[in-house]
PDB file of C-alpha atoms in Angstrom:
ATOM      1  CA  MET V  16     -37.876 -31.159 -26.512  1.00 64.00           C
ATOM      2  CA  GLY V  17     -38.812 -27.642 -25.427  1.00 76.00           C
ATOM      3  CA  PRO V  18     -42.113 -25.909 -24.644  1.00 88.00           C
ATOM      4  CA  ARG V  19     -44.807 -26.027 -27.311  1.00 92.00           C
ATOM      5  CA  TRP V  20     -46.803 -22.824 -26.952  1.00 94.00           C
ATOM      6  CA  LYS V  21     -50.410 -22.829 -28.154  1.00 94.00           C
ATOM      7  CA  GLY V  22     -50.420 -19.405 -29.788  1.00 89.00           C
ATOM      8  CA  LYS V  23     -48.185 -16.578 -30.996  1.00 90.00           C
ATOM      9  CA  ASP V  24     -48.726 -14.515 -27.840  1.00 95.00           C
ATOM     10  CA  SER V  25     -48.805 -17.401 -25.360  1.00 96.00           C
ATOM     11  CA  GLU V  26     -45.173 -17.160 -24.290  1.00 95.00           C
ATOM     12  CA  ALA V  27     -45.463 -13.398 -23.756  1.00 96.00           C
ATOM     13  CA  LYS V  28     -48.615 -13.891 -21.681  1.00 95.00           C
ATOM     14  CA  ALA V  29     -46.867 -16.481 -19.541  1.00 95.00           C
ATOM     15  CA  LEU V  30     -43.877 -14.202 -18.942  1.00 95.00           C
ATOM     16  CA  ALA V  31     -46.189 -11.318 -18.029  1.00 96.00           C
ATOM     17  CA  ASN V  32     -48.117 -13.470 -15.537  1.00 95.00           C
ATOM     18  CA  PRO V  33     -45.664 -15.824 -13.807  1.00 97.00           C
ATOM     19  CA  MET V  34     -47.237 -18.803 -12.069  1.00 97.00           C
ATOM     20  CA  SER V  35     -45.440 -17.948  -8.824  1.00 97.00           C
ATOM     21  CA  LYS V  36     -47.346 -14.664  -8.659  1.00 97.00           C
ATOM     22  CA  THR V  37     -50.699 -16.346  -9.319  1.00 97.00           C
ATOM     23  CA  VAL V  38     -50.097 -18.980  -6.613  1.00 98.00           C
ATOM     24  CA  SER V  39     -49.118 -16.208  -4.188  1.00 98.00           C
ATOM     25  CA  GLN V  40     -52.364 -14.386  -4.948  1.00 98.00           C
ATOM     26  CA  LEU V  41     -54.310 -17.615  -4.440  1.00 97.00           C
ATOM     27  CA  LYS V  42     -52.603 -18.172  -1.100  1.00 98.00           C
ATOM     28  CA  SER V  43     -53.603 -14.688   0.076  1.00 98.00           C
ATOM     29  CA  ALA V  44     -57.213 -15.097  -1.106  1.00 97.00           C
ATOM     30  CA  LEU V  45     -57.680 -18.501   0.543  1.00 97.00           C
ATOM     31  CA  THR V  46     -56.052 -17.334   3.778  1.00 97.00           C
ATOM     32  CA  GLU V  47     -58.209 -14.214   3.950  1.00 96.00           C
ATOM     33  CA  ALA V  48     -61.377 -16.262   3.341  1.00 95.00           C
ATOM     34  CA  ASP V  49     -60.363 -18.882   5.939  1.00 95.00           C
ATOM     35  CA  SER V  50     -61.037 -21.536   3.309  1.00 96.00           C
ATOM     36  CA  HIS V  51     -61.907 -25.104   4.265  1.00 96.00           C
ATOM     37  CA  GLY V  52     -61.807 -28.329   2.292  1.00 97.00           C
ATOM     38  CA  LEU V  53     -63.910 -31.385   3.102  1.00 97.00           C
ATOM     39  CA  LEU V  54     -62.331 -34.832   2.914  1.00 97.00           C
ATOM     40  CA  SER V  55     -64.414 -37.020   0.617  1.00 95.00           C
ATOM     41  CA  GLY V  56     -63.006 -40.396  -0.313  1.00 93.00           C
ATOM     42  CA  TYR V  57     -59.893 -39.879  -2.412  1.00 95.00           C
ATOM     43  CA  SER V  58     -60.363 -36.137  -2.881  1.00 96.00           C
ATOM     44  CA  VAL V  59     -61.137 -32.892  -1.045  1.00 97.00           C
ATOM     45  CA  LEU V  60     -64.166 -30.744  -1.843  1.00 97.00           C
ATOM     46  CA  MET V  61     -63.886 -26.979  -1.488  1.00 96.00           C
ATOM     47  CA  GLU V  62     -66.425 -24.185  -1.864  1.00 93.00           C
ATOM     48  CA  ALA V  63     -65.059 -21.043  -3.528  1.00 92.00           C
ATOM     49  CA  GLU V  64     -66.227 -17.480  -4.052  1.00 90.00           C
ATOM     50  CA  LYS V  65     -65.789 -15.711  -7.388  1.00 89.00           C
ATOM     51  CA  GLU V  66     -62.249 -14.390  -6.692  1.00 92.00           C
ATOM     52  CA  GLN V  67     -61.053 -17.735  -5.345  1.00 94.00           C
ATOM     53  CA  THR V  68     -62.604 -19.559  -8.310  1.00 94.00           C
ATOM     54  CA  ASP V  69     -60.728 -17.346 -10.759  1.00 95.00           C
ATOM     55  CA  LEU V  70     -57.408 -17.852  -8.950  1.00 97.00           C
ATOM     56  CA  LEU V  71     -57.883 -21.614  -8.574  1.00 97.00           C
ATOM     57  CA  ASN V  72     -58.487 -21.847 -12.317  1.00 96.00           C
ATOM     58  CA  ARG V  73     -55.514 -19.603 -13.150  1.00 97.00           C
ATOM     59  CA  ALA V  74     -53.212 -21.508 -10.787  1.00 97.00           C
ATOM     60  CA  CYS V  75     -54.570 -24.871 -11.995  1.00 97.00           C
ATOM     61  CA  PHE V  76     -55.665 -26.376  -8.700  1.00 98.00           C
ATOM     62  CA  GLY V  77     -58.569 -28.803  -8.664  1.00 96.00           C
ATOM     63  CA  GLN V  78     -61.434 -29.436 -11.036  1.00 95.00           C
ATOM     64  CA  PRO V  79     -64.651 -27.334 -10.967  1.00 93.00           C
ATOM     65  CA  ILE V  80     -67.849 -29.227 -10.152  1.00 91.00           C
ATOM     66  CA  VAL V  81     -71.106 -28.279 -11.865  1.00 82.00           C
ATOM     67  CA  THR V  82     -73.838 -27.427  -9.301  1.00 78.00           C
ATOM     68  CA  ALA V  83     -77.127 -25.523  -9.224  1.00 73.00           C
ATOM     69  CA  GLN V  84     -75.553 -22.695  -7.182  1.00 72.00           C
ATOM     70  CA  LYS V  85     -74.901 -19.579  -9.247  1.00 72.00           C
ATOM     71  CA  ASP V  86     -73.018 -17.441  -6.723  1.00 72.00           C
ATOM     72  CA  LYS V  87     -70.552 -20.107  -5.553  1.00 77.00           C
ATOM     73  CA  GLN V  88     -68.404 -22.748  -7.183  1.00 89.00           C
ATOM     74  CA  TRP V  89     -67.290 -26.106  -5.843  1.00 94.00           C
ATOM     75  CA  PHE V  90     -63.904 -27.620  -6.640  1.00 96.00           C
ATOM     76  CA  ARG V  91     -62.648 -31.172  -6.316  1.00 97.00           C
ATOM     77  CA  LEU V  92     -58.994 -31.206  -5.271  1.00 98.00           C
ATOM     78  CA  ALA V  93     -56.788 -34.267  -5.567  1.00 97.00           C
ATOM     79  CA  MET V  94     -55.253 -35.260  -2.235  1.00 97.00           C
ATOM     80  CA  GLU V  95     -51.817 -34.034  -3.361  1.00 98.00           C
ATOM     81  CA  GLU V  96     -53.252 -30.634  -4.328  1.00 98.00           C
ATOM     82  CA  ALA V  97     -55.200 -30.219  -1.091  1.00 98.00           C
ATOM     83  CA  PHE V  98     -52.275 -31.233   1.106  1.00 98.00           C
ATOM     84  CA  TYR V  99     -49.976 -28.883  -0.798  1.00 98.00           C
ATOM     85  CA  LEU V 100     -52.303 -25.950  -0.084  1.00 98.00           C
ATOM     86  CA  CYS V 101     -52.687 -27.063   3.527  1.00 97.00           C
ATOM     87  CA  TYR V 102     -49.155 -28.101   4.469  1.00 97.00           C
ATOM     88  CA  ASN V 103     -46.886 -26.213   2.089  1.00 97.00           C
ATOM     89  CA  GLN V 104     -48.845 -23.016   1.453  1.00 97.00           C
ATOM     90  CA  LYS V 105     -50.758 -23.049   4.760  1.00 97.00           C
ATOM     91  CA  CYS V 106     -53.821 -21.455   3.200  1.00 97.00           C
ATOM     92  CA  LEU V 107     -56.390 -24.270   3.371  1.00 97.00           C
ATOM     93  CA  LYS V 108     -57.881 -26.010   6.397  1.00 97.00           C
ATOM     94  CA  ILE V 109     -58.998 -29.587   5.929  1.00 97.00           C
ATOM     95  CA  VAL V 110     -62.161 -30.890   7.580  1.00 97.00           C
ATOM     96  CA  GLY V 111     -62.905 -34.577   8.085  1.00 93.00           C
ATOM     97  CA  GLU V 112     -66.042 -36.404   7.058  1.00 85.00           C
ATOM     98  CA  ASP V 113     -67.168 -36.040  10.691  1.00 87.00           C
ATOM     99  CA  GLY V 114     -67.129 -32.246  10.356  1.00 88.00           C
ATOM    100  CA  CYS V 115     -64.095 -31.792  12.625  1.00 92.00           C
ATOM    101  CA  ALA V 116     -61.028 -29.846  11.516  1.00 94.00           C
ATOM    102  CA  LYS V 117     -57.934 -31.956  10.895  1.00 96.00           C
ATOM    103  CA  ASN V 118     -54.390 -30.831  11.541  1.00 95.00           C
ATOM    104  CA  SER V 119     -51.596 -31.685   9.098  1.00 95.00           C
ATOM    105  CA  GLU V 120     -50.713 -34.969  10.788  1.00 96.00           C
ATOM    106  CA  GLU V 121     -54.335 -36.154  10.876  1.00 96.00           C
ATOM    107  CA  SER V 122     -54.830 -35.224   7.215  1.00 97.00           C
ATOM    108  CA  TRP V 123     -51.586 -36.992   6.343  1.00 97.00           C
ATOM    109  CA  LYS V 124     -52.658 -40.205   8.097  1.00 96.00           C
ATOM    110  CA  TYR V 125     -56.036 -40.139   6.343  1.00 96.00           C
ATOM    111  CA  MET V 126     -54.449 -39.712   2.915  1.00 97.00           C
ATOM    112  CA  THR V 127     -51.770 -42.355   3.448  1.00 96.00           C
ATOM    113  CA  SER V 128     -54.479 -44.780   4.597  1.00 95.00           C
ATOM    114  CA  LYS V 129     -56.359 -44.165   1.338  1.00 95.00           C
ATOM    115  CA  ARG V 130     -53.298 -44.563  -0.900  1.00 93.00           C
ATOM    116  CA  GLU V 131     -50.148 -46.429   0.097  1.00 91.00           C
ATOM    117  CA  THR V 132     -47.988 -44.466  -2.336  1.00 92.00           C
ATOM    118  CA  PHE V 133     -49.340 -41.048  -1.299  1.00 96.00           C
ATOM    119  CA  PRO V 134     -46.097 -39.987   0.497  1.00 96.00           C
ATOM    120  CA  ASP V 135     -44.012 -40.595  -2.642  1.00 96.00           C
ATOM    121  CA  LEU V 136     -46.578 -39.027  -4.980  1.00 96.00           C
ATOM    122  CA  TYR V 137     -46.864 -35.984  -2.745  1.00 97.00           C
ATOM    123  CA  LYS V 138     -43.090 -35.571  -2.540  1.00 97.00           C
ATOM    124  CA  ALA V 139     -42.920 -35.668  -6.343  1.00 97.00           C
ATOM    125  CA  TYR V 140     -45.881 -33.308  -6.743  1.00 98.00           C
ATOM    126  CA  SER V 141     -44.561 -30.745  -4.255  1.00 98.00           C
ATOM    127  CA  SER V 142     -41.042 -30.959  -5.721  1.00 97.00           C
ATOM    128  CA  LEU V 143     -42.393 -29.815  -9.085  1.00 98.00           C
ATOM    129  CA  ARG V 144     -44.974 -27.356  -7.756  1.00 98.00           C
ATOM    130  CA  THR V 145     -42.503 -25.482  -5.575  1.00 97.00           C
ATOM    131  CA  ARG V 146     -40.484 -24.815  -8.758  1.00 97.00           C
ATOM    132  CA  ASN V 147     -43.602 -23.332 -10.382  1.00 96.00           C
ATOM    133  CA  TRP V 148     -44.459 -26.207 -12.701  1.00 97.00           C
ATOM    134  CA  VAL V 149     -48.174 -26.772 -13.186  1.00 98.00           C
ATOM    135  CA  VAL V 150     -48.822 -30.400 -12.243  1.00 97.00           C
ATOM    136  CA  ARG V 151     -51.874 -32.392 -13.275  1.00 96.00           C
ATOM    137  CA  SER V 152     -52.923 -36.032 -13.292  1.00 94.00           C
ATOM    138  CA  GLY V 153     -51.286 -38.091 -16.036  1.00 92.00           C
ATOM    139  CA  SER V 154     -53.771 -40.965 -16.032  1.00 90.00           C
ATOM    140  CA  GLN V 155     -54.864 -40.297 -19.613  1.00 89.00           C
ATOM    141  CA  TYR V 156     -51.273 -40.922 -20.756  1.00 89.00           C
ATOM    142  CA  GLY V 157     -50.631 -43.929 -18.519  1.00 87.00           C
ATOM    143  CA  VAL V 158     -48.289 -42.013 -16.189  1.00 91.00           C
ATOM    144  CA  ASP V 159     -48.637 -40.548 -12.701  1.00 93.00           C
ATOM    145  CA  LEU V 160     -48.387 -36.831 -13.514  1.00 96.00           C
ATOM    146  CA  VAL V 161     -47.899 -34.396 -16.365  1.00 96.00           C
ATOM    147  CA  ALA V 162     -45.980 -31.141 -15.947  1.00 97.00           C
ATOM    148  CA  TYR V 163     -46.670 -27.863 -17.755  1.00 97.00           C
ATOM    149  CA  ARG V 164     -44.363 -24.861 -17.974  1.00 96.00           C
ATOM    150  CA  HIS V 165     -47.415 -22.613 -17.435  1.00 96.00           C
ATOM    151  CA  HIS V 166     -51.197 -22.756 -17.718  1.00 96.00           C
ATOM    152  CA  PRO V 167     -52.459 -25.583 -20.005  1.00 96.00           C
ATOM    153  CA  ALA V 168     -54.409 -22.995 -22.017  1.00 96.00           C
ATOM    154  CA  LEU V 169     -51.078 -21.467 -23.068  1.00 97.00           C
ATOM    155  CA  VAL V 170     -48.724 -24.409 -23.434  1.00 96.00           C
ATOM    156  CA  HIS V 171     -48.798 -28.159 -23.959  1.00 95.00           C
ATOM    157  CA  SER V 172     -47.515 -30.357 -21.138  1.00 95.00           C
ATOM    158  CA  GLU V 173     -43.776 -30.846 -21.437  1.00 94.00           C
ATOM    159  CA  TYR V 174     -43.130 -33.879 -19.243  1.00 95.00           C
ATOM    160  CA  ALA V 175     -44.883 -37.171 -18.613  1.00 94.00           C
ATOM    161  CA  VAL V 176     -43.894 -38.080 -15.065  1.00 95.00           C
ATOM    162  CA  LEU V 177     -43.517 -41.481 -13.443  1.00 93.00           C
ATOM    163  CA  VAL V 178     -42.977 -41.585  -9.684  1.00 94.00           C
ATOM    164  CA  LEU V 179     -40.820 -44.509  -8.602  1.00 92.00           C
ATOM    165  CA  SER V 180     -40.563 -45.533  -4.963  1.00 85.00           C
ATOM    166  CA  GLY V 181     -37.213 -46.513  -3.566  1.00 71.00           C
ATOM    167  CA  GLY V 182     -33.685 -45.969  -4.797  1.00 47.00           C
ATOM    168  CA  GLY V 183     -33.516 -48.203  -7.841  1.00 43.00           C
ATOM    169  CA  GLY V 184     -36.658 -50.148  -8.720  1.00 41.00           C
ATOM    170  CA  GLY V 185     -40.330 -49.493  -9.135  1.00 44.00           C
ATOM    171  CA  GLY V 186     -41.020 -50.017  -5.433  1.00 47.00           C
ATOM    172  CA  ALA V 187     -44.584 -50.011  -4.161  1.00 47.00           C
ATOM    173  CA  ASN V 188     -46.088 -48.813  -7.431  1.00 56.00           C
ATOM    174  CA  GLY V 189     -44.363 -51.568  -9.398  1.00 63.00           C
ATOM    175  CA  ARG V 190     -43.488 -49.463 -12.466  1.00 67.00           C
ATOM    176  CA  LEU V 191     -40.793 -50.191 -15.046  1.00 70.00           C
ATOM    177  CA  LYS V 192     -39.724 -53.513 -13.571  1.00 69.00           C
ATOM    178  CA  VAL V 193     -39.008 -54.935 -17.028  1.00 71.00           C
ATOM    179  CA  TRP V 194     -37.590 -53.340 -20.189  1.00 67.00           C
ATOM    180  CA  SER V 195     -40.842 -53.815 -22.089  1.00 69.00           C
ATOM    181  CA  ASP V 196     -42.577 -51.443 -19.634  1.00 75.00           C
ATOM    182  CA  LEU V 197     -39.992 -48.760 -20.314  1.00 74.00           C
ATOM    183  CA  HIS V 198     -40.160 -49.299 -24.068  1.00 72.00           C
ATOM    184  CA  CYS V 199     -43.965 -49.024 -24.150  1.00 78.00           C
ATOM    185  CA  THR V 200     -43.947 -45.899 -21.989  1.00 79.00           C
ATOM    186  CA  LEU V 201     -41.321 -44.234 -24.181  1.00 78.00           C
ATOM    187  CA  ARG V 202     -43.295 -45.047 -27.322  1.00 79.00           C
ATOM    188  CA  LEU V 203     -46.419 -43.519 -25.786  1.00 78.00           C
ATOM    189  CA  CYS V 204     -44.572 -40.369 -24.671  1.00 79.00           C
ATOM    190  CA  GLY V 205     -43.087 -39.964 -28.128  1.00 78.00           C
ATOM    191  CA  SER V 206     -46.498 -40.245 -29.771  1.00 77.00           C
ATOM    192  CA  VAL V 207     -47.858 -37.379 -27.644  1.00 82.00           C
ATOM    193  CA  ALA V 208     -44.669 -35.246 -27.876  1.00 84.00           C
ATOM    194  CA  LYS V 209     -43.663 -35.435 -24.225  1.00 91.00           C
ATOM    195  CA  THR V 210     -40.392 -36.187 -22.493  1.00 91.00           C
ATOM    196  CA  LEU V 211     -40.488 -39.020 -19.955  1.00 92.00           C
ATOM    197  CA  LEU V 212     -39.371 -37.788 -16.537  1.00 94.00           C
ATOM    198  CA  LEU V 213     -38.640 -40.357 -13.840  1.00 93.00           C
ATOM    199  CA  LEU V 214     -38.723 -39.179 -10.239  1.00 95.00           C
ATOM    200  CA  HIS V 215     -37.099 -41.693  -7.902  1.00 94.00           C
ATOM    201  CA  ILE V 216     -38.213 -41.046  -4.313  1.00 95.00           C
ATOM    202  CA  ASP V 217     -35.815 -42.325  -1.674  1.00 95.00           C
ATOM    203  CA  ARG V 218     -37.239 -42.211   1.842  1.00 94.00           C
ATOM    204  CA  ASN V 219     -33.758 -42.696   3.346  1.00 94.00           C
ATOM    205  CA  GLY V 220     -35.190 -44.859   6.126  1.00 93.00           C
ATOM    206  CA  ALA V 221     -37.553 -42.135   7.354  1.00 93.00           C
ATOM    207  CA  GLY V 222     -40.812 -44.086   7.058  1.00 91.00           C
ATOM    208  CA  ALA V 223     -44.126 -42.323   6.442  1.00 93.00           C
ATOM    209  CA  GLY V 224     -45.686 -41.796   9.867  1.00 93.00           C
ATOM    210  CA  SER V 225     -46.053 -38.020   9.659  1.00 95.00           C
ATOM    211  CA  PRO V 226     -45.490 -35.190   7.137  1.00 96.00           C
ATOM    212  CA  SER V 227     -42.237 -34.257   8.896  1.00 95.00           C
ATOM    213  CA  CYS V 228     -40.670 -37.305   7.215  1.00 96.00           C
ATOM    214  CA  LEU V 229     -40.786 -35.422   3.902  1.00 96.00           C
ATOM    215  CA  GLU V 230     -37.729 -33.437   4.975  1.00 96.00           C
ATOM    216  CA  SER V 231     -35.704 -36.660   4.889  1.00 96.00           C
ATOM    217  CA  TYR V 232     -36.986 -37.753   1.485  1.00 96.00           C
ATOM    218  CA  SER V 233     -34.780 -37.126  -1.549  1.00 96.00           C
ATOM    219  CA  VAL V 234     -35.756 -36.917  -5.210  1.00 96.00           C
ATOM    220  CA  GLU V 235     -33.570 -38.125  -8.074  1.00 95.00           C
ATOM    221  CA  GLU V 236     -34.694 -36.855 -11.481  1.00 95.00           C
ATOM    222  CA  ARG V 237     -33.943 -38.532 -14.799  1.00 92.00           C
ATOM    223  CA  THR V 238     -35.246 -37.825 -18.280  1.00 91.00           C
ATOM    224  CA  ILE V 239     -35.416 -40.804 -20.631  1.00 85.00           C
ATOM    225  CA  THR V 240     -35.463 -40.575 -24.426  1.00 79.00           C
ATOM    226  CA  ARG V 241     -35.403 -43.143 -27.210  1.00 72.00           C
ATOM    227  CA  TRP V 242     -32.095 -43.744 -28.965  1.00 68.00           C
ATOM    228  CA  SER V 243     -32.220 -42.788 -32.629  1.00 65.00           C
ATOM    229  CA  PRO V 244     -29.713 -44.581 -34.907  1.00 63.00           C
ATOM    230  CA  GLU V 245     -30.096 -41.750 -37.434  1.00 66.00           C
ATOM    231  CA  GLN V 246     -28.552 -39.322 -34.929  1.00 62.00           C
ATOM    232  CA  SER V 247     -25.612 -41.583 -34.131  1.00 59.00           C
ATOM    233  CA  ARG V 248     -24.273 -42.650 -37.552  1.00 60.00           C
ATOM    234  CA  GLU V 249     -21.013 -41.338 -38.926  1.00 64.00           C
ATOM    235  CA  ASP V 250     -21.245 -38.375 -41.222  1.00 63.00           C
ATOM    236  CA  LYS V 251     -20.305 -39.998 -44.546  1.00 56.00           C
ATOM    237  CA  SER V 252     -19.837 -36.652 -46.226  1.00 57.00           C
ATOM    238  CA  SER V 253     -16.745 -36.003 -44.096  1.00 52.00           C
ATOM    239  CA  SER V 254     -14.936 -39.161 -45.270  1.00 47.00           C
TER     240      SER V 254
END
């Protein structure tokens, strides 16, 4: 199953404006503005000027929040998005609820305390993002993430992603422990024209005490499709 572009010129537009270039422009804009994000529960709130707003939308980071302010825009970033901009891109500073700036380790500890599976989800998110996939929440499809080849305005999401902790089983998130789980997920993915992508995160004994442990984590990728008997029968015309 390949990319499903949303218009005749969509593929050409994507090729003319690669996501890597847009993310690079966003990094420069956020760094120049000394941008800060405020920890708020399970997300990070960030105020953005007009240029930053445009680049955040083009790079598909966060969700805009409607406010009464006309000259500025607020964005709600998922923890994986905020930490990616902070730790990987080094263009966003994170501030705690107490108003004090947090370094990467402090932000990491806050996020892991909010969500036990954050280290594995972040490893999966960053693995896709660094290869210029656009990654969004997959909650509406019953999966962890969905991956787009480019901006969602140009192309439909290509992969429905499940993040599995540990080498073989579902681990902490308890996914796909029985065959019926896999069957139901495959049926759902097929109905929305997406390929199921499993990302197995193996911590290799590194624990999750600090973001430096990510270097020891490995990611095993598998795509799963339904078996079609029609594609596997003998060609009777050749007999």
